[in-house]
Coordinates of C-alpha atoms in Angstrom, one line a residue:
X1 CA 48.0 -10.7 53.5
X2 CA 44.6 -12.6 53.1
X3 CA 42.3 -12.4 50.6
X4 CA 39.6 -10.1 52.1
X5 CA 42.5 -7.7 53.3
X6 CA 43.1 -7.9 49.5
X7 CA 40.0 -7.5 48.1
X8 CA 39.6 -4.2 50.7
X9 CA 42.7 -2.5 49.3
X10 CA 41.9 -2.6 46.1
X11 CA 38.3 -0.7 46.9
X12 CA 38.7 2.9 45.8
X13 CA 41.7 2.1 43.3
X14 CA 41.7 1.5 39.4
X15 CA 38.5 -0.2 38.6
X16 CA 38.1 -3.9 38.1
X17 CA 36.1 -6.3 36.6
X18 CA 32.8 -7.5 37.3
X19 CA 32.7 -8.8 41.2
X20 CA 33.1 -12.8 39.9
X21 CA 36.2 -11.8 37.7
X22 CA 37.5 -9.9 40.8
X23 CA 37.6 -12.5 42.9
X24 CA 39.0 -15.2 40.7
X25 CA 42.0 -12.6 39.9
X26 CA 42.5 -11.3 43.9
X27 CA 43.1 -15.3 44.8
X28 CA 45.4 -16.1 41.4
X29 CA 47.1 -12.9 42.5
X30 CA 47.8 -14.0 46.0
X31 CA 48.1 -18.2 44.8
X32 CA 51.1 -16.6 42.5
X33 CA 52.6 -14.5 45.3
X34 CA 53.3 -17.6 47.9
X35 CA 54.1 -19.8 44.7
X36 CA 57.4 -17.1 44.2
X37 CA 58.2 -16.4 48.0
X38 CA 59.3 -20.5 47.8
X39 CA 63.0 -20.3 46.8
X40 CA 62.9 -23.9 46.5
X41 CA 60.6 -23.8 44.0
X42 CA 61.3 -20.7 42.1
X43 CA 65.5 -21.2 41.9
X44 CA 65.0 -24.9 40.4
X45 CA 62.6 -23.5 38.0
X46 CA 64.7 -20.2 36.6
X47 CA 68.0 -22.4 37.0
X48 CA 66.6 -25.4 34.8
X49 CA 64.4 -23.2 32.4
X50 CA 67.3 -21.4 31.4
X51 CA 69.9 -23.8 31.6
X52 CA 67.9 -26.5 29.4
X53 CA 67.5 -23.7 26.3
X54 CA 70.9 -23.3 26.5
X55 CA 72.0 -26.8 26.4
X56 CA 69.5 -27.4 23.2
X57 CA 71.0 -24.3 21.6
X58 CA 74.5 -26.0 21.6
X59 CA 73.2 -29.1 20.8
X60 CA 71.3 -27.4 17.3
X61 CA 74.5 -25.9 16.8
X62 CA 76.6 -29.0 17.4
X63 CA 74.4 -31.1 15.4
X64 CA 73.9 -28.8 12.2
X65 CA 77.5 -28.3 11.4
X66 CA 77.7 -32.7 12.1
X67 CA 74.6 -33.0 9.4
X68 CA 76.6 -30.7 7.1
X69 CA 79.6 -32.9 6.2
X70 CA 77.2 -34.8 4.9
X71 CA 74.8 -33.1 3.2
X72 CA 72.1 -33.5 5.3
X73 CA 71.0 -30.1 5.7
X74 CA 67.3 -30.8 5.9
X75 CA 67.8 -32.8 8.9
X76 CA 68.6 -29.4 10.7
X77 CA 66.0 -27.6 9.4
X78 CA 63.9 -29.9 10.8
X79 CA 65.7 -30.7 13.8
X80 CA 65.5 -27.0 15.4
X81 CA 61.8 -26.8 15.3
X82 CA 61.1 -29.8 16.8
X83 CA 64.1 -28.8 19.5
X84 CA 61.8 -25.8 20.1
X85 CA 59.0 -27.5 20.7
X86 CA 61.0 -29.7 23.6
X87 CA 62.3 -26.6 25.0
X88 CA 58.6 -25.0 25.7
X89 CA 57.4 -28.6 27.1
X90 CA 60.3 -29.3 29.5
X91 CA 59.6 -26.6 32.2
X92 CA 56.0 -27.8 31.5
X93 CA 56.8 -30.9 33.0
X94 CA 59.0 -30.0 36.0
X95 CA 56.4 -27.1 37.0
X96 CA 53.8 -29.5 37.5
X97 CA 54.4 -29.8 40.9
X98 CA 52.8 -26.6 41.3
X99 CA 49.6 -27.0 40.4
X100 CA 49.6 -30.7 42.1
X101 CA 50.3 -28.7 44.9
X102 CA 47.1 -26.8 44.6
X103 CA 44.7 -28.4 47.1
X104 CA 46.1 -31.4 48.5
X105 CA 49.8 -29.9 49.4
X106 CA 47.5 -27.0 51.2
X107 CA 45.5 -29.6 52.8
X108 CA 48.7 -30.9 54.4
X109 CA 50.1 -28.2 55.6
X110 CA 46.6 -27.0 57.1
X111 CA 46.5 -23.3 55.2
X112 CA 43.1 -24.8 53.0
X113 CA 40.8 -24.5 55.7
X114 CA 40.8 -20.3 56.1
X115 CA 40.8 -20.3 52.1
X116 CA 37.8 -22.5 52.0
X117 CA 35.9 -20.0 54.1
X118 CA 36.5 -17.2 52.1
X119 CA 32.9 -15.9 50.7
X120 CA 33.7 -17.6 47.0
X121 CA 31.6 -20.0 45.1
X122 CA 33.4 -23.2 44.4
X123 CA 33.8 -22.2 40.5
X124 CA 35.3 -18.9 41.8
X125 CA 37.5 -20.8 44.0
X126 CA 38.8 -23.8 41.6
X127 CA 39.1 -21.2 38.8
X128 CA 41.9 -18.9 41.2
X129 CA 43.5 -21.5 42.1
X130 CA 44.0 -23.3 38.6
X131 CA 44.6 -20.2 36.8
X132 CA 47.7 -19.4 39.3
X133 CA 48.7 -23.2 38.7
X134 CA 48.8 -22.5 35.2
X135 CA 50.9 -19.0 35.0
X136 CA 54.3 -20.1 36.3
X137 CA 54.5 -23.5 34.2
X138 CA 53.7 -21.1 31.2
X139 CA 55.8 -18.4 32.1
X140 CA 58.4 -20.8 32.3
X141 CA 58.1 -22.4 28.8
X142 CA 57.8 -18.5 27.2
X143 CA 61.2 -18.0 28.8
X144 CA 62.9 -21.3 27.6
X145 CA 61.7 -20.6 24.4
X146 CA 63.2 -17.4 23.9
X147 CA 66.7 -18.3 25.1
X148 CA 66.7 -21.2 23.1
X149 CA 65.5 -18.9 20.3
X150 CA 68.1 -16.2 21.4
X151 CA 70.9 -18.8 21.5
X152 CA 70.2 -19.9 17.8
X153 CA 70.3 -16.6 16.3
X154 CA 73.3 -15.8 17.9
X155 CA 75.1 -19.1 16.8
X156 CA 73.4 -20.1 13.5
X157 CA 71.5 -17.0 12.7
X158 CA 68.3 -18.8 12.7
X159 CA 64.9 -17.9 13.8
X160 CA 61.7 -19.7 12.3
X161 CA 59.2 -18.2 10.1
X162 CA 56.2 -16.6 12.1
X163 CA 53.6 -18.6 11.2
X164 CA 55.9 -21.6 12.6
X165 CA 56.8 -19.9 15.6
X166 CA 53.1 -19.1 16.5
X167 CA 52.2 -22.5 16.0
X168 CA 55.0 -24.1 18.2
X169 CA 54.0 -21.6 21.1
X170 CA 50.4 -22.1 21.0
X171 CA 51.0 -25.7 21.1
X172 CA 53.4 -25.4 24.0
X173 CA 50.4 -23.4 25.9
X174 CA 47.4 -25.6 24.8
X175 CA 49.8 -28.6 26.0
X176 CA 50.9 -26.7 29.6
X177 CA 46.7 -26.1 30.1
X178 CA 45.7 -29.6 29.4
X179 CA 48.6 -31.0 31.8
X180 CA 48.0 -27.9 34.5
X181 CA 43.9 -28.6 34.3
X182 CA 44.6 -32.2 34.8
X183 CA 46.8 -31.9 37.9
X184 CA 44.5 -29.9 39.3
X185 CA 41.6 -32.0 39.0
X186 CA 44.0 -34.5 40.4
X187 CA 45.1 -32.3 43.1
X188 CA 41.2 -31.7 43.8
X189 CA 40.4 -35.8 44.2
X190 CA 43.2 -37.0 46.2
X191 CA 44.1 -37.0 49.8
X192 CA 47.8 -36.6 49.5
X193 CA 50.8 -35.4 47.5
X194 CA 52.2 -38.9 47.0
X195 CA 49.0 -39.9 45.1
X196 CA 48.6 -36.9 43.6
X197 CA 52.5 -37.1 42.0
X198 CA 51.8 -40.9 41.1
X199 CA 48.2 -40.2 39.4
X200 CA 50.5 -37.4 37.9
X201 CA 52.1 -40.2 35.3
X202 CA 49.0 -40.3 33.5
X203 CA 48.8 -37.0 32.3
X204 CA 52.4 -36.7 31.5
X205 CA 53.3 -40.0 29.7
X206 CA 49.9 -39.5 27.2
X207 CA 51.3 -35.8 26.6
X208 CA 54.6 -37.2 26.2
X209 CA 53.4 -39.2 23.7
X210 CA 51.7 -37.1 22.2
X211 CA 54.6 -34.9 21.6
X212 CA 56.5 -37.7 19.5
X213 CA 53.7 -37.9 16.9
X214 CA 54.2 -34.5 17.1
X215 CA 58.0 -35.0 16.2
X216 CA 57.2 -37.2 13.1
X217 CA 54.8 -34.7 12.2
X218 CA 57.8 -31.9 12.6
X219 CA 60.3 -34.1 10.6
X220 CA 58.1 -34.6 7.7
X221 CA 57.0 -30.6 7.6
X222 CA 53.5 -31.4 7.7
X223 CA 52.6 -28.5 10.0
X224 CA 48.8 -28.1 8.8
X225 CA 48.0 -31.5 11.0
X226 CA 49.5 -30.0 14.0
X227 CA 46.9 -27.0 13.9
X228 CA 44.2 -29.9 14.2
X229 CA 46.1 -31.3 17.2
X230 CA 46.2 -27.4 18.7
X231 CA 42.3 -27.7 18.5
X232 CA 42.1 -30.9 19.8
X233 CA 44.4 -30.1 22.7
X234 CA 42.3 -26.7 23.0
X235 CA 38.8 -28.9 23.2
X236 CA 40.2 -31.9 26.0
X237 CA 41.4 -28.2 27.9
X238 CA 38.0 -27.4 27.8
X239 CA 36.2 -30.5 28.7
X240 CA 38.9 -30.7 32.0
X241 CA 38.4 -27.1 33.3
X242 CA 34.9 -28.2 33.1
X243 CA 35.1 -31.5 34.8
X244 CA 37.0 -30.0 37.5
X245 CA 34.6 -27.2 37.7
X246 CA 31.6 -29.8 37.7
X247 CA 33.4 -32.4 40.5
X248 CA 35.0 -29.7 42.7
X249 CA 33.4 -29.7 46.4
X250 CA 34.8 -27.9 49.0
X251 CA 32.9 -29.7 51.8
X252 CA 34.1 -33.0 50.6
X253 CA 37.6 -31.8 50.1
X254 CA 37.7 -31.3 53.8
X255 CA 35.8 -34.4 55.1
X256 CA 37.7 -36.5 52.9
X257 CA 40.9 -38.1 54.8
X258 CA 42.0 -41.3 53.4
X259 CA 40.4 -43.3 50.3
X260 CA 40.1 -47.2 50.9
X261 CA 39.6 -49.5 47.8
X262 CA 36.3 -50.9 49.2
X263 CA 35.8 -53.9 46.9
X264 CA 32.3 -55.2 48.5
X265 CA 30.8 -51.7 48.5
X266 CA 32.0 -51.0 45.0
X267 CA 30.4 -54.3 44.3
X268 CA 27.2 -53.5 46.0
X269 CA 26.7 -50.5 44.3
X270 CA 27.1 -51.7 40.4
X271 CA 24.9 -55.2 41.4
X272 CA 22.1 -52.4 42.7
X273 CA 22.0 -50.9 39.7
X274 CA 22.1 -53.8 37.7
X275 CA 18.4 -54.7 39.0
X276 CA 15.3 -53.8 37.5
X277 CA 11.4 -53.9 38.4
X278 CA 9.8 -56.9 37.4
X279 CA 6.6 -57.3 35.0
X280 CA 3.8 -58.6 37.1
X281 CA 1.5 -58.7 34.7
X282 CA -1.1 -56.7 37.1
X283 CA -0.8 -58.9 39.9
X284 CA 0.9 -59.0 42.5
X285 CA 4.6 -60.5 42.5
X286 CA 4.0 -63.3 44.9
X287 CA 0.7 -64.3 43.4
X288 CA 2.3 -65.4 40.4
X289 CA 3.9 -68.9 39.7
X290 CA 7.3 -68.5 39.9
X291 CA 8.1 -69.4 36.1
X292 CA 5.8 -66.5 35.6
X293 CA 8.1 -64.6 37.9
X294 CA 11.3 -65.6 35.4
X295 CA 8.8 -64.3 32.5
X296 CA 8.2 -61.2 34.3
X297 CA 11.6 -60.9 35.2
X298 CA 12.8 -60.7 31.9
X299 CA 9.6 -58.4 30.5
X300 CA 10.5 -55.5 32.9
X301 CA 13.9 -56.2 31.5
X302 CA 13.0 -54.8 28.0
X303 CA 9.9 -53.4 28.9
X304 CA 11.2 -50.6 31.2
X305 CA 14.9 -51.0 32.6
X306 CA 16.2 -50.7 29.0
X307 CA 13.9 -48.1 27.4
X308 CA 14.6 -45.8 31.0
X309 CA 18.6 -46.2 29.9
X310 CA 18.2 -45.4 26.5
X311 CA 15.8 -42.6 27.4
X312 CA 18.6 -41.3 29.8
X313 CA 21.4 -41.8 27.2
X314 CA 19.5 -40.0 24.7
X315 CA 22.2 -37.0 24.0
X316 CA 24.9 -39.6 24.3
X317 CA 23.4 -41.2 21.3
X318 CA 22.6 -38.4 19.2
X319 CA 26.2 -37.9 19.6
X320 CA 27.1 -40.6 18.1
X321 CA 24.6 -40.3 14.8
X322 CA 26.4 -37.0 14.5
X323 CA 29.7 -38.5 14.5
X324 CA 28.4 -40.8 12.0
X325 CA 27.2 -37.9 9.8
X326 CA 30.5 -36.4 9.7
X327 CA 32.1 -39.7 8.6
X328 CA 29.4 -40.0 6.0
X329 CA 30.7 -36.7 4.4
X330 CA 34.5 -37.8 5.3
X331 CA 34.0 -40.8 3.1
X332 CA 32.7 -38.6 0.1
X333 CA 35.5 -36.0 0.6
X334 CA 38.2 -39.0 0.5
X335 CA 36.0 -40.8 -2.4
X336 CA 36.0 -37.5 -4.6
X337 CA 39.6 -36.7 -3.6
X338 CA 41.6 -40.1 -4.4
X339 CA 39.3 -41.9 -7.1
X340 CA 40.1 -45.5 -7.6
X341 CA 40.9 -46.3 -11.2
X342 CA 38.0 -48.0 -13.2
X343 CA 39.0 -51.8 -13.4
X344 CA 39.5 -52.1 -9.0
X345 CA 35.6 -51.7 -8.8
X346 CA 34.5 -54.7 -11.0
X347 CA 30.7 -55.9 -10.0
X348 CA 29.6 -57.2 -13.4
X349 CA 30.0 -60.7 -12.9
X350 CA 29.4 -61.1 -9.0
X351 CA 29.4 -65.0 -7.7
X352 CA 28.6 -66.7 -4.4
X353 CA 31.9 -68.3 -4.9
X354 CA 33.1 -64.3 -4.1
X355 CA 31.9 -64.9 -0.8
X356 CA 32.9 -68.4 0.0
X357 CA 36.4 -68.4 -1.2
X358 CA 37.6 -65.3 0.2
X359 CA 41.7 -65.0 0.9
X360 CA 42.3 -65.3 4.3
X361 CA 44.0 -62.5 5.8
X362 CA 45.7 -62.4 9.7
X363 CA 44.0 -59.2 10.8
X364 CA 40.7 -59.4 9.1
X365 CA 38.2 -61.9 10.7
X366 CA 36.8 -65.6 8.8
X367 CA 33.6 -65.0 7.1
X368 CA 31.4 -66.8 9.4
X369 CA 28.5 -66.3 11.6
X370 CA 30.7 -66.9 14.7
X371 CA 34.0 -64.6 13.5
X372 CA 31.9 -61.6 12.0
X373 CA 29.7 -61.8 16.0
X374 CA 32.9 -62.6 17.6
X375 CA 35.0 -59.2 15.6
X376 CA 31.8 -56.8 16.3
X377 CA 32.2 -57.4 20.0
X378 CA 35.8 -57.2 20.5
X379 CA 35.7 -54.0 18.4
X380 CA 33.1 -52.7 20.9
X381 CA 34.0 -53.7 23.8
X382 CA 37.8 -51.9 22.9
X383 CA 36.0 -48.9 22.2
X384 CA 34.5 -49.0 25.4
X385 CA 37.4 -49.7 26.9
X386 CA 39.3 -46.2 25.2
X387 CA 36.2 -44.6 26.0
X388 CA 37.3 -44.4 29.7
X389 CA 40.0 -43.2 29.0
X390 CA 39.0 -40.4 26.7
X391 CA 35.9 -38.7 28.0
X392 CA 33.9 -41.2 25.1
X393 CA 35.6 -39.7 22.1
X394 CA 37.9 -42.6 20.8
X395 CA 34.5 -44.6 20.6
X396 CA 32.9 -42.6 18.6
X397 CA 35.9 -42.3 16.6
X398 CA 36.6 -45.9 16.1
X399 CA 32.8 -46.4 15.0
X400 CA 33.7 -43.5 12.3
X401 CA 36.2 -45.2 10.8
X402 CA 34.3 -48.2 9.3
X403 CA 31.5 -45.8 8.2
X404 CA 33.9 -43.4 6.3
X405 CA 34.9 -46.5 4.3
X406 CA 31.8 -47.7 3.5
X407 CA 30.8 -44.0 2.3
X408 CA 33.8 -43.8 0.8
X409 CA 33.0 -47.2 -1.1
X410 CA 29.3 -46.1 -2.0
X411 CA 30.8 -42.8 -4.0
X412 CA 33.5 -45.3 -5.6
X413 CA 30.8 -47.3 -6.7
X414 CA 29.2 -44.2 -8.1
X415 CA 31.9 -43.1 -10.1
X416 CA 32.4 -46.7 -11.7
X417 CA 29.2 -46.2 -13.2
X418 CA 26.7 -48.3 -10.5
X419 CA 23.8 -47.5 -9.0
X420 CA 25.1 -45.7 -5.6
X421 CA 22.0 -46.7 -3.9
X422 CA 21.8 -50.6 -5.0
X423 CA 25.1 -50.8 -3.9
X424 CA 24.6 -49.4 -0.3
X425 CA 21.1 -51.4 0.0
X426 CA 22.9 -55.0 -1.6
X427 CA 26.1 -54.6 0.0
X428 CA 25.2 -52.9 3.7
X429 CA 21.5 -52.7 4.2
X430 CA 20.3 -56.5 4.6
X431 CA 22.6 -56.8 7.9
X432 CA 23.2 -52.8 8.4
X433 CA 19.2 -52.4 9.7
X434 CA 20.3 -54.6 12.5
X435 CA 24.2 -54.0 12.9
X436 CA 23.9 -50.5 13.0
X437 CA 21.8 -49.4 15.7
X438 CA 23.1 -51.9 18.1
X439 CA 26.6 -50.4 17.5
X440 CA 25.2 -46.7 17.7
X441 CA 23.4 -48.0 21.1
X442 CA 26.5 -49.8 22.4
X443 CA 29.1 -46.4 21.2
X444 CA 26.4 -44.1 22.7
X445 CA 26.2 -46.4 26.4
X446 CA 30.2 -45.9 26.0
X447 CA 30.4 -42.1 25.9
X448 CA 28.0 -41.8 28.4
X449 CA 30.2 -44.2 30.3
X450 CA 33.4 -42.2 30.0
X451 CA 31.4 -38.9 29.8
X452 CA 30.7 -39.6 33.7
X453 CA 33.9 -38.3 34.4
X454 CA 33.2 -35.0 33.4
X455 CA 29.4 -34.8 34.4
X456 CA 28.3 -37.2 36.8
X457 CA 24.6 -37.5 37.6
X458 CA 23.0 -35.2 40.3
X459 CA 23.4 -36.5 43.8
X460 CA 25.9 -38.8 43.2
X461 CA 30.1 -39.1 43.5
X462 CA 32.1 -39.7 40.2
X463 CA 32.7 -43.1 41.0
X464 CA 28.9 -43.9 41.9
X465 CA 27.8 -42.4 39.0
X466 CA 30.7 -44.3 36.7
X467 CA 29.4 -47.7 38.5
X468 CA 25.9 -46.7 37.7
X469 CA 26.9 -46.3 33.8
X470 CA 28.9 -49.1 33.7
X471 CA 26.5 -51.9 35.0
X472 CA 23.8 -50.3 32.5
X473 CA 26.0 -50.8 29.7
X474 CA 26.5 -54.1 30.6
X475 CA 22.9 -54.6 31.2
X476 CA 21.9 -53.0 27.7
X477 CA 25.1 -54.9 25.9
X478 CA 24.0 -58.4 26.7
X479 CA 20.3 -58.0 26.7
X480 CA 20.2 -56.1 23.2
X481 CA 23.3 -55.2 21.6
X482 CA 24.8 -59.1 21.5
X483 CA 21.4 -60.7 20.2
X484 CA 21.0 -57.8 17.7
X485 CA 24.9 -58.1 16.7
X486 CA 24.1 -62.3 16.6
X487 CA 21.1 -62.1 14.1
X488 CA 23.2 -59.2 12.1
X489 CA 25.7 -61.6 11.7
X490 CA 23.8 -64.3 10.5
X491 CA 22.5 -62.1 7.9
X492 CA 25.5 -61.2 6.8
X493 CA 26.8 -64.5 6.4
X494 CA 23.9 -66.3 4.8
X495 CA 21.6 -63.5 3.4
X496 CA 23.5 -60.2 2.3
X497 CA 25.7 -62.4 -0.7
X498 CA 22.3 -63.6 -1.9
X499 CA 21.4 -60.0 -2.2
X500 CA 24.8 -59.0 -3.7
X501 CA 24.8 -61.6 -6.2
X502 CA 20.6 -60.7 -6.8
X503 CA 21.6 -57.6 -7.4
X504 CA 24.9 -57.2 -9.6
X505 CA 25.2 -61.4 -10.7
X506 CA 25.4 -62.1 -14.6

């Protein structure tokens, strides 16, 4: 049955939604229908889903009377949970190839095209078809989970409490979302079901590790982290529905047949928007001597390529002060929590010899103009680099980190008795007014980098876009975030123990 026939019958029947709603549920409905008339599909599925449960509920069993001879009996307690929590994400994992299978397996077989000319909006049309991807998978985990649970009871007598329970199974679904929202966006960008099922690894081996810090967590019974997990796995959910939504294009779906790696276009592209208009001055360009020209060159460099990149990564950035707020009040909350005993925090008699004879330690960098420079890029760059790979979060994270300490620091200070704002100005200020707002610039440039994923700019692909982001953080990185980083250092070498020693010296 097609969709429109669908759509007719149910005119005149029980009432619906709203027309949008309608539409997204009629092609779900019929997604799910051809998903379950596959007995290849759906007899793997049941057979391994119940089969798995089963096995694990033996295995609990097995392994709690082994633990028992030995008086272990908290390593059962804490083995069954986590056993759960495997048996929900295994038919997770196998049912992938379901929502892979969304476009590109209907683009082999040729059934996309009649789909694609239904009278749906492209939302309407991604939102069926990854909502149908993402009922079996989930469907299967309920089921695992109950026969493992049923197989427990029946053995051991054990079922968890209900606040545990309702954790375990609204991890299992925020997990099967983020994996099923992926694989659809991958199912929307490729141009075959091999690449789709290798570009598949990277959803499932971050998940996968993500569910053994999820096992320590489990073995050491601190459940209250995983409910921060659960809303972090609920937000990236989010941000890839939307990504998919924002990137999915039904005409390019179609035209696309075959994706070449073209290395001199790629190149072409990021060198084109690594250029800039020059500063003439007022005068024409070839007018001007050409030393002039290498003057103007590098005018229009800072007088309007890097205020236009700024001005267009302007949300990006206030991101990133907000992050920096929230580590701010982090480093209180951790300052006021765990106080440090009176004689750590000793400033009375600060020396320059403090500075200059500091122990060396392996993962701490020498304190020297060229060590402190050389640390604050490598910890950039290797933001920038996670930032890829996480929409921009992880940089924005890692610049929290060394901000929460410092806050965290500033409170210590205050509860030793010092000034709280002498110690911020001696000890961060001299070298902060410079070090800071190049790393805000430089964290900001990286979410906007990895953010291009989700939201490329108008008119252009996800890689263009990504290219276009890319060559102007390189652009804005040497140009203003390396000399800025270069002078911070040099303050902080030569100037900022001056200060300190001003400030809190005998």
């Amino acid at each position: 049955m097609t969709l429109a026939a669908e759509e007719r019958g149910h005119e005149g029947g029980r009432p619906w939604p709203s027309e949008p709603v309608r539409l997204v549920l009629a092609l779900a409905q019929r997604e799910i229908r051809d998903t379950l008339r596959d007995w290849r599909m759906v007899i793997p599925m049941v057979v391994l889903t119940l089969l798995f449960p089963a096995l694990m509920s033996f295995v609990a069993d097995m392994a709690l009377n082994w633990v028992a001879r030995y008086g272990a009996d908290i390593v059962g307690d804490r083995l069954m949970p986590f056993l759960l929590m495997v048996v929900g994400f295994f038919p997770i994992s196998f049912s992938l190839v379901v929502a892979l299978e969304t476009f590109v397996g209907e683009k082999e077989r040729n059934s996309l095209e009649p789909l694609l000319a239904t009278p749906l909006s492209d939302a309407q049309l991604y939102l069926g078809k990854t909502l149908a991807a993402m009922i079996p998978p989930l469907l299967a985990a309920y089921l695992g989970i109950t026969v493992y649970l049923a197989g427990l009871y029946l053995f051991e007598g054990w079922l968890p409490s209900f606040r545990l329970l309702s954790l375990i199974v609204l991890l299992t679904t925020a997990e099967g979302l983020v994996m099923v929202s992926g694989a659809v966006v991958v199912s929307s960008q490729t141009t075959s079901v091999r690449a789709a099922n290798l570009l598949a690894s990277f959803i499932i081996i971050p998940v996968a590790f993500l569910m053994q810090g999820e096992a320590l967590i489990m073995f050491w019974a601190n459940y209250s982290v995983l409910w921060w997990i659960l809303l972090f796995l609920m937000v990236v959910d989010a941000v890839l529905i939307r990504m998919g939504i924002h990137i999915f294009n039904r005409e390019a779906l179609l035209g696309r047949e075959i994706d070449q790696l073209d290395v001199p276009y790629l190149w072409r592209t990021f060198w084109r928007h690594m250029r800039w208009r020059s500063w003439t001055f007022g005068f024409e360009r070839e007018q001007l001597p050409p030393w002039l020209r290498w003057v103007g060159a590098i005018g229009g460099l800072y007088r309007y390529h890097i205020p236009s990149i700024l001005r267009r990564s302007w949300l990006a950035i206030v991101t990133v002060v907000i992050g920096l707020g929230l580590s701010a009040w982090l480093g209180f909350g951790f300052a006021a929590r765990y106080p440090l005993p009176a004689q750590v925090l000793q400033l009375d008699n600060v020396s320059p010899e403090m500075f200059t004879e500091l122990p060396a330690v392996d993962w701490l960098p020498t304190f020297s103009v060229w060590g402190v420079l050389a640390n604050n890029v490598r910890a950039l760059v290797g933001a920038t680099l996670l930032a890829v790979f996480s929409f921009g979060t992880l940089a924005i994270a890692l610049l929290m980190a060394p901000m929460a300490i410092i806050f965290f620091f500033v409170l210590q200070a205050a509860q030793a008795g010092y000034n709280p704002l002498l110690f911020f100005s001696a000890f961060v200020l001299p070298h902060g007014v410079l070090e800071l707002p190049a790393a805000i610039i430089a964290t900001g440039l990286a979410v906007r980098l990895g953010a291009t994923f989700i939201s490329p700019p108008e008119g252009m692909t996800v890689g263009e876009g990504w290219l276009r982001a890319l060559a102007e953080f390189v652009a804005v990185f040497v140009a203003l975030v390396m000399p800025l980083l270069a002078l911070a250092a040099a303050v902080e070498v030569h100037v900022t123990p001056a200060v300190v020693v001003w400030a809190f010296g005998s």
